[in-house]
Amino acid sequence: MANRGNFSGNIGFILAAAGSAVGLGNIWKFPYEAGQNGGAAFLLIYILLTFLLCYPIMIGEIAIGRRAGSDAYGSYRQLGGKRWGYLGLFGILCGIMILSFYNVVAGWAFGYFLEISFGSLLDHPNYGTFFSEYVIDFWDNLIFSACFMAITAFIVLKGVQKGIEAASKIMMPALFSILIILIAYSLTLPNASAGISFYLLPDFSKINFQTIYSAMGQAFFSLSLGMGALITYGSYVGKNQNVIGAAATITLMDMSVAFLSGLLIFPLVFSQGQSPAEGPALVFVVLPGIFNAMGPIIGRLMGGGFFLLLCFAALTSTVSLLEVPVAYFVDQKKWSRKKTTWLLAVFIFVVGLPSMLSQGAVEMFTHLPFYQDRSALDFVSEVFSDISLPLGGFLMTLFIVTRWGTNNMSEELSLGNESYRNSLLEKYVNFSIRYICPVILGIFSVLIIIDKFYGIDKLTN
Ligand code: TRP
């Protein structure tokens, strides 16, 4: 294990893990999920679940990785034996599948950067039409997402320290700043206050089973939990670092970017008279409006800048997704880092082609007969993220409770944080991992699967 590489210190790890967390999940997925699931009610449940389930799970994942010092498979296997190793393999599979469609959406963001900065997007009369025509453009999509995957592979190749940390250091503060500027501007637009009420005043009658599981899936996806990404990153963390504090910082950063993104999007949605329940197209349809309103020069600069930053944010996430399977083949199969990275990048790109062609380009992928005529992108993202991440989190807590032991976890966590032992926080984390997570995630994992494939309302009617 001599040259697996390490993060350069606490800040290095926090930046890399926050870079993994902050991405399209915050700026693209969060607003459309919130828009489809009741706005403020969704936001509230999302925040609640993040504290109740996700923060403890994040701590658990990092602890497992740092203790074992290996990839997702190797870590479970080392601490729990061969059977638990399969949980690591399942996580690696999810990472591959999530990256396959994530890279497609990242390609859209890259295309928007170019179209806004140098093309005629902002002058288009209808941004909705522009988007639906854009996503069926075969060559643009193919080239942009291939570029994206190549850049991801390039950064992963440079190893954890140089590549991943460096990108996060510049991107994070810049992204925060541009969000704040845009929010300030969007709040001055007519009817912005309707968006604020939708986003911040919860209507509890809108909460149902689907609101809760969508918020749960979103929280796991956004924090990169449930498939071993943070086990892998945890394995590069030094023993003298404070995992508890780092996890808190990462969680708060990620939540704030998602929150700000909603604060930007919903005033725009309402001031443009659009529906918040537009779905995955939401930010691509709504955002050009604010840049257009800023005038041709400032609009292009701000719009180009925003989508470029979104690409950077997506890049630190794709890097973490690719790192998971790469670490597995390098650690377990002793492949060279270079060969593994390029092979996997090409493979995952090919796996993503059906998702790329599922937005109207190819009928067979646009309406999957075995998935209620929904798209390949929906299928992959729902099966490998909405369903699998909470399920992976559930199984991880079972691993800690029944195999590794919360005591061993506490011992690992007190390295780098001496006051953790017997603290109130330790009791909270252990209580959550022993009882709250297994019960809530166990029940929901089953119900989500039933709902996605069968429809929960069919059971109750
Ligand atoms: N969290 C990232 C986002 O919000 C996506 C992501 C990166 C991810 N690594 C992950 C999601 C691992 C699940 C698991 O955009």
XYZ file of C-alpha atoms and ligand atoms in Angstrom:
476
model
C 0.000 0.000 0.000
C 3.039 2.228 -0.200
C 2.002 4.713 -2.837
C -1.777 4.764 -2.736
C -1.505 8.521 -2.196
C -2.971 10.648 0.540
C -4.785 13.904 0.838
C -2.448 16.671 1.858
C -4.240 17.455 5.093
C -7.600 18.211 6.591
C -8.326 20.978 4.131
C -7.323 18.813 1.201
C -9.713 16.069 2.209
C -12.564 18.458 2.964
C -12.169 20.107 -0.418
C -12.071 16.854 -2.296
C -15.047 15.360 -0.471
C -17.038 18.572 -0.717
C -16.084 18.664 -4.385
C -17.513 15.183 -4.747
C -20.696 16.200 -2.953
C -21.320 19.526 -4.657
C -22.260 19.005 -8.271
C -25.168 18.599 -10.631
C -27.029 17.024 -7.716
C -27.214 20.399 -6.001
C -27.819 22.707 -8.907
C -29.647 20.563 -11.450
C -31.345 17.767 -9.477
C -32.228 19.455 -6.198
C -34.382 22.254 -7.663
C -36.311 19.968 -9.988
C -36.918 17.386 -7.261
C -38.059 20.116 -4.881
C -40.216 21.584 -7.635
C -41.912 18.261 -8.277
C -42.368 17.370 -4.639
C -43.981 20.309 -2.939
C -41.210 22.924 -2.645
C -40.765 23.969 0.967
C -42.126 20.679 2.344
C -39.454 18.845 0.357
C -36.744 21.211 1.544
C -37.715 20.659 5.160
C -37.666 16.872 4.926
C -34.434 16.948 2.976
C -32.742 18.945 5.733
C -34.194 16.739 8.450
C -33.065 13.514 6.779
C -29.615 14.931 6.161
C -29.068 15.462 9.892
C -30.880 12.356 11.023
C -29.488 9.796 8.574
C -26.891 11.189 6.220
C -24.442 12.857 8.568
C -23.999 9.669 10.661
C -23.743 7.563 7.502
C -21.093 9.847 6.079
C -19.072 9.508 9.273
C -19.495 5.733 9.134
C -18.309 5.493 5.534
C -15.222 7.601 6.119
C -14.399 5.608 9.265
C -14.646 2.295 7.398
C -12.376 3.538 4.624
C -9.789 5.059 6.906
C -9.650 1.996 9.159
C -9.214 -0.462 6.296
C -7.185 1.797 4.018
C -8.560 0.183 0.891
C -11.121 0.581 -1.890
C -14.846 -0.039 -1.261
C -14.624 -3.785 -1.865
C -11.314 -4.240 -0.064
C -12.469 -2.267 2.964
C -15.653 -4.271 3.533
C -13.837 -7.486 2.869
C -11.026 -6.698 5.242
C -13.261 -5.616 8.116
C -16.155 -7.996 7.502
C -15.075 -10.982 5.433
C -15.839 -12.116 1.934
C -19.634 -11.826 2.081
C -19.539 -8.171 3.047
C -17.135 -7.637 0.195
C -20.109 -8.057 -2.128
C -21.620 -4.918 -0.667
C -18.506 -3.090 -1.821
C -18.869 -4.588 -5.293
C -22.492 -3.500 -5.425
C -21.368 0.044 -4.576
C -18.760 -0.050 -7.329
C -21.428 -1.126 -9.827
C -23.648 1.763 -8.707
C -20.746 4.173 -9.137
C -20.229 2.988 -12.702
C -23.915 3.316 -13.557
C -24.362 6.708 -11.867
C -21.337 8.078 -13.700
C -22.716 6.756 -16.991
C -25.752 9.069 -16.918
C -24.184 11.848 -14.842
C -21.636 12.335 -17.579
C -24.451 12.846 -20.088
C -26.000 15.650 -18.048
C -22.561 17.141 -17.512
C -22.246 17.176 -21.295
C -25.452 19.251 -21.492
C -24.023 21.737 -19.005
C -20.864 22.000 -21.080
C -22.883 22.532 -24.241
C -24.864 25.276 -22.496
C -21.647 26.977 -21.473
C -20.589 27.129 -25.120
C -24.032 28.027 -26.485
C -24.507 30.873 -24.024
C -20.987 32.268 -24.245
C -20.409 31.923 -27.955
C -23.678 30.834 -29.562
C -27.134 32.284 -29.931
C -28.910 30.502 -27.082
C -29.884 33.664 -25.223
C -31.611 35.075 -28.318
C -33.725 31.975 -28.822
C -37.452 32.749 -28.502
C -38.279 29.659 -26.456
C -35.783 28.110 -24.038
C -37.978 25.050 -23.548
C -37.853 24.223 -27.244
C -34.157 24.996 -27.344
C -33.536 22.448 -24.614
C -35.610 19.663 -26.111
C -33.924 20.160 -29.467
C -30.547 20.385 -27.826
C -30.714 17.035 -26.033
C -31.497 15.125 -29.199
C -28.561 16.577 -31.101
C -26.477 13.448 -31.493
C -23.061 14.861 -32.364
C -23.028 17.687 -29.844
C -23.966 15.340 -27.063
C -21.534 12.689 -28.132
C -18.616 15.069 -28.389
C -19.281 17.070 -25.235
C -19.839 14.109 -22.997
C -16.822 12.331 -24.489
C -14.745 15.427 -23.684
C -16.131 15.457 -20.191
C -15.222 11.844 -19.592
C -11.739 12.406 -21.005
C -11.094 15.346 -18.682
C -12.404 13.300 -15.746
C -10.050 10.460 -16.608
C -7.184 12.891 -16.948
C -7.728 14.273 -13.441
C -8.173 10.817 -11.920
C -4.896 9.832 -13.558
C -3.009 12.580 -11.818
C -3.919 10.933 -8.525
C -5.904 12.106 -5.555
C -3.777 14.946 -4.399
C -2.790 17.001 -7.375
C -5.820 16.473 -9.523
C -8.781 16.416 -7.213
C -7.783 18.893 -4.546
C -6.509 21.511 -6.930
C -9.732 21.614 -8.935
C -11.869 21.994 -5.793
C -9.824 24.801 -4.313
C -10.682 27.288 -7.028
C -14.135 26.080 -7.927
C -15.902 26.160 -4.562
C -15.522 29.802 -3.576
C -16.217 30.909 -7.144
C -19.421 28.900 -7.280
C -20.643 30.348 -3.992
C -19.956 33.878 -5.152
C -21.727 33.611 -8.476
C -24.751 32.002 -6.829
C -25.046 34.886 -4.372
C -24.826 37.489 -7.127
C -27.467 35.751 -9.232
C -29.801 35.297 -6.260
C -29.581 38.982 -5.418
C -30.518 39.776 -8.998
C -33.313 37.203 -9.263
C -35.002 38.561 -6.144
C -35.533 41.896 -7.874
C -37.548 40.305 -10.698
C -41.355 40.650 -10.760
C -43.296 37.962 -8.901
C -40.112 36.632 -7.309
C -41.914 36.529 -3.960
C -44.266 33.783 -5.187
C -41.194 31.644 -5.740
C -39.934 32.418 -2.263
C -43.217 31.345 -0.670
C -43.246 28.139 -2.713
C -39.708 27.387 -1.592
C -39.788 28.522 2.023
C -43.335 28.243 3.370
C -44.084 24.553 3.827
C -47.508 23.232 3.023
C -47.638 20.073 5.122
C -50.562 18.651 3.212
C -48.135 18.144 0.313
C -46.051 15.628 2.247
C -46.629 12.050 1.186
C -44.631 8.890 0.819
C -43.120 10.054 -2.420
C -42.007 13.395 -0.982
C -40.135 11.559 1.728
C -38.369 9.039 -0.438
C -37.481 11.581 -3.091
C -35.925 13.769 -0.409
C -34.106 10.737 0.951
C -32.725 9.737 -2.435
C -31.744 13.334 -3.095
C -29.907 13.617 0.224
C -27.907 10.447 -0.444
C -27.118 11.413 -4.017
C -26.140 14.931 -3.122
C -23.779 13.865 -0.351
C -22.289 11.042 -2.493
C -23.354 8.445 0.077
C -24.392 4.825 -0.044
C -22.001 3.376 -2.614
C -18.557 3.653 -1.136
C -17.271 6.892 -2.645
C -16.488 8.159 0.829
C -15.052 4.794 1.865
C -12.631 5.211 -1.013
C -11.863 8.835 -0.142
C -11.681 7.894 3.559
C -8.886 5.484 2.721
C -6.734 8.448 1.694
C -7.325 10.345 4.963
C -4.539 10.518 7.552
C -5.066 9.119 11.049
C -4.448 12.480 12.684
C -7.348 14.150 10.898
C -10.651 15.009 12.473
C -13.271 13.041 10.542
C -16.208 14.252 12.633
C -15.470 17.896 11.965
C -14.659 17.316 8.322
C -17.949 15.496 7.748
C -19.862 18.357 9.351
C -18.168 20.894 7.089
C -18.797 18.805 3.980
C -22.459 18.305 4.870
C -23.034 21.982 5.565
C -21.290 23.114 2.392
C -23.297 20.707 0.296
C -26.585 21.684 1.906
C -25.891 25.363 1.462
C -25.169 25.051 -2.236
C -28.399 23.096 -2.749
C -30.336 25.606 -0.677
C -28.902 28.553 -2.599
C -29.625 26.879 -5.874
C -33.305 26.611 -4.953
C -33.280 30.205 -3.787
C -32.083 31.179 -7.239
C -34.310 28.924 -9.311
C -37.763 29.327 -7.735
C -38.051 33.106 -7.954
C -37.061 32.723 -11.617
C -39.593 29.971 -12.227
C -42.411 32.090 -10.856
C -41.323 35.353 -12.378
C -41.245 33.653 -15.795
C -44.612 32.017 -15.195
C -43.232 28.483 -15.568
C -44.225 25.332 -13.734
C -41.888 24.290 -10.897
C -42.709 20.653 -11.702
C -41.011 20.773 -15.103
C -38.629 17.900 -14.211
C -35.008 17.403 -15.324
C -35.235 20.216 -17.888
C -36.031 22.808 -15.187
C -32.730 24.631 -14.714
C -31.875 24.452 -18.394
C -35.153 26.095 -19.301
C -35.359 28.656 -16.498
C -31.794 29.874 -16.099
C -31.258 31.364 -19.562
C -34.094 33.776 -18.741
C -32.118 35.568 -16.026
C -29.068 35.883 -18.253
C -31.183 37.240 -21.042
C -32.632 39.825 -18.677
C -29.113 40.966 -17.817
C -28.493 42.162 -21.356
C -26.352 40.762 -24.166
C -22.903 41.373 -22.718
C -23.339 40.856 -18.987
C -25.773 38.036 -19.689
C -23.238 36.142 -21.754
C -20.507 36.671 -19.186
C -22.609 35.666 -16.200
C -24.353 32.836 -18.034
C -21.129 31.467 -19.470
C -19.457 31.844 -16.074
C -22.278 30.090 -14.296
C -22.365 27.076 -16.607
C -18.594 26.851 -16.615
C -18.615 26.708 -12.814
C -21.355 24.115 -12.961
C -19.058 22.063 -15.195
C -16.242 22.368 -12.671
C -18.592 21.315 -9.893
C -19.715 18.348 -11.979
C -16.109 17.489 -12.749
C -15.059 17.094 -9.106
C -18.082 14.782 -8.763
C -17.376 12.673 -11.855
C -13.821 12.360 -10.612
C -15.029 10.871 -7.333
C -17.365 8.526 -9.168
C -14.606 7.263 -11.444
C -12.164 6.971 -8.546
C -14.316 4.279 -6.881
C -13.979 1.569 -9.575
C -10.441 2.683 -10.436
C -9.333 2.226 -6.816
C -10.883 -1.247 -6.865
C -8.994 -2.466 -9.918
C -5.752 -0.855 -8.796
C -5.938 -2.163 -5.204
C -7.443 -5.591 -5.827
C -6.413 -6.592 -9.318
C -3.105 -4.710 -9.291
C -3.803 -3.116 -12.655
C -1.823 0.014 -13.417
C -3.618 3.249 -12.608
C -3.191 4.497 -16.131
C -4.594 1.482 -17.914
C -7.490 1.144 -15.475
C -8.518 4.761 -15.738
C -8.670 4.865 -19.522
C -10.321 1.468 -19.864
C -13.033 2.341 -17.361
C -13.603 5.784 -18.829
C -14.269 4.301 -22.264
C -16.389 1.493 -20.847
C -18.556 3.821 -18.741
C -18.968 6.208 -21.637
C -20.332 3.370 -23.757
C -22.634 2.241 -20.943
C -23.986 5.802 -20.912
C -24.927 5.866 -24.604
C -28.506 4.604 -24.081
C -29.061 7.363 -21.490
C -27.642 9.902 -23.896
C -30.000 8.783 -26.660
C -33.014 8.529 -24.362
C -34.218 12.116 -24.588
C -35.984 11.661 -27.900
C -33.062 10.728 -30.152
C -33.804 7.002 -30.215
C -37.321 5.777 -29.565
C -36.262 2.455 -28.051
C -34.324 4.222 -25.281
C -36.790 7.065 -24.867
C -39.644 4.731 -23.958
C -38.406 1.583 -22.294
C -41.190 -0.996 -22.598
C -40.138 -2.776 -19.400
C -40.035 0.460 -17.387
C -43.499 1.917 -17.838
C -42.381 3.540 -21.113
C -39.997 5.830 -19.278
C -36.530 6.753 -20.513
C -33.258 4.885 -20.129
C -31.877 7.839 -18.203
C -34.789 7.633 -15.748
C -34.261 3.914 -15.424
C -30.548 4.082 -14.675
C -30.840 7.018 -12.320
C -33.789 5.585 -10.417
C -32.458 2.050 -10.090
C -28.828 2.847 -9.324
C -29.321 6.032 -7.377
C -32.842 6.587 -5.969
C -33.225 2.928 -5.015
C -29.667 1.716 -4.547
C -28.116 4.510 -2.507
C -30.566 4.364 0.438
C -30.368 0.573 0.166
C -26.573 0.750 0.229
C -26.758 3.041 3.266
C -29.087 0.573 4.975
C -26.725 -2.342 4.368
C -23.778 -0.256 5.523
C -25.434 0.425 8.859
C -26.202 -3.310 9.162
C -22.533 -3.955 8.535
C -21.519 -1.611 11.331
C -24.126 -2.857 13.787
C -23.852 -6.593 13.211
C -20.270 -7.030 12.143
C -17.761 -4.260 12.679
C -19.348 -2.798 15.812
C -20.066 0.787 16.784
C -17.299 0.443 19.336
C -14.664 -0.071 16.673
C -16.147 2.805 14.745
C -15.888 5.106 17.758
C -12.322 4.032 18.303
C -11.447 4.903 14.702
C -13.242 8.224 14.946
C -11.483 9.269 18.121
C -8.184 9.246 16.220
C -7.806 12.885 15.347
C -10.608 13.887 17.723
C -9.840 12.885 21.288
C -12.939 14.394 22.815
C -15.246 12.271 20.630
C -15.346 9.290 23.025
C -18.318 9.529 25.380
C -19.421 12.818 23.911
C -23.045 13.600 23.216
C -22.269 13.542 19.522
C -20.920 10.002 19.761
C -24.159 8.891 21.421
C -26.176 10.590 18.720
C -24.179 9.056 15.867
C -24.306 5.583 17.399
C -28.004 5.837 18.134
C -28.696 6.869 14.570
C -26.570 4.072 13.105
C -27.987 1.418 15.442
C -31.653 2.308 15.327
C -32.789 5.223 13.202
C -30.939 4.365 9.977
C -31.626 0.625 9.882
C -35.316 1.080 10.645
C -36.095 4.032 8.394
C -33.831 2.991 5.522
C -34.875 -0.647 5.765
C -38.571 0.172 5.515
C -38.082 2.739 2.791
C -35.775 0.574 0.689
C -38.519 -1.990 0.354
C -41.259 0.558 -0.277
C -39.255 2.476 -2.886
C -38.641 -0.693 -4.889
C -42.331 -1.573 -4.765
C -43.299 1.924 -5.822
C -40.831 2.243 -8.710
C -41.697 -1.075 -10.288
C -45.278 -1.544 -9.292
C -46.746 1.692 -7.928
C -47.488 1.994 -4.231
C -50.929 3.460 -4.863
C -51.923 0.184 -6.508
C -51.341 -1.541 -3.187
C -53.561 0.779 -1.216
C -56.407 0.934 -3.701
N -22.925 14.169 -5.123
C -22.712 14.491 -6.484
C -23.689 15.574 -6.880
O -24.456 16.008 -6.075
C -22.805 13.284 -7.379
C -21.936 12.183 -6.907
C -20.579 12.164 -6.900
C -22.345 10.982 -6.329
N -20.130 11.003 -6.326
C -21.199 10.268 -5.976
C -23.586 10.490 -6.069
C -21.302 9.042 -5.362
C -23.679 9.246 -5.452
C -22.562 8.551 -5.085
O -23.716 16.012 -7.979
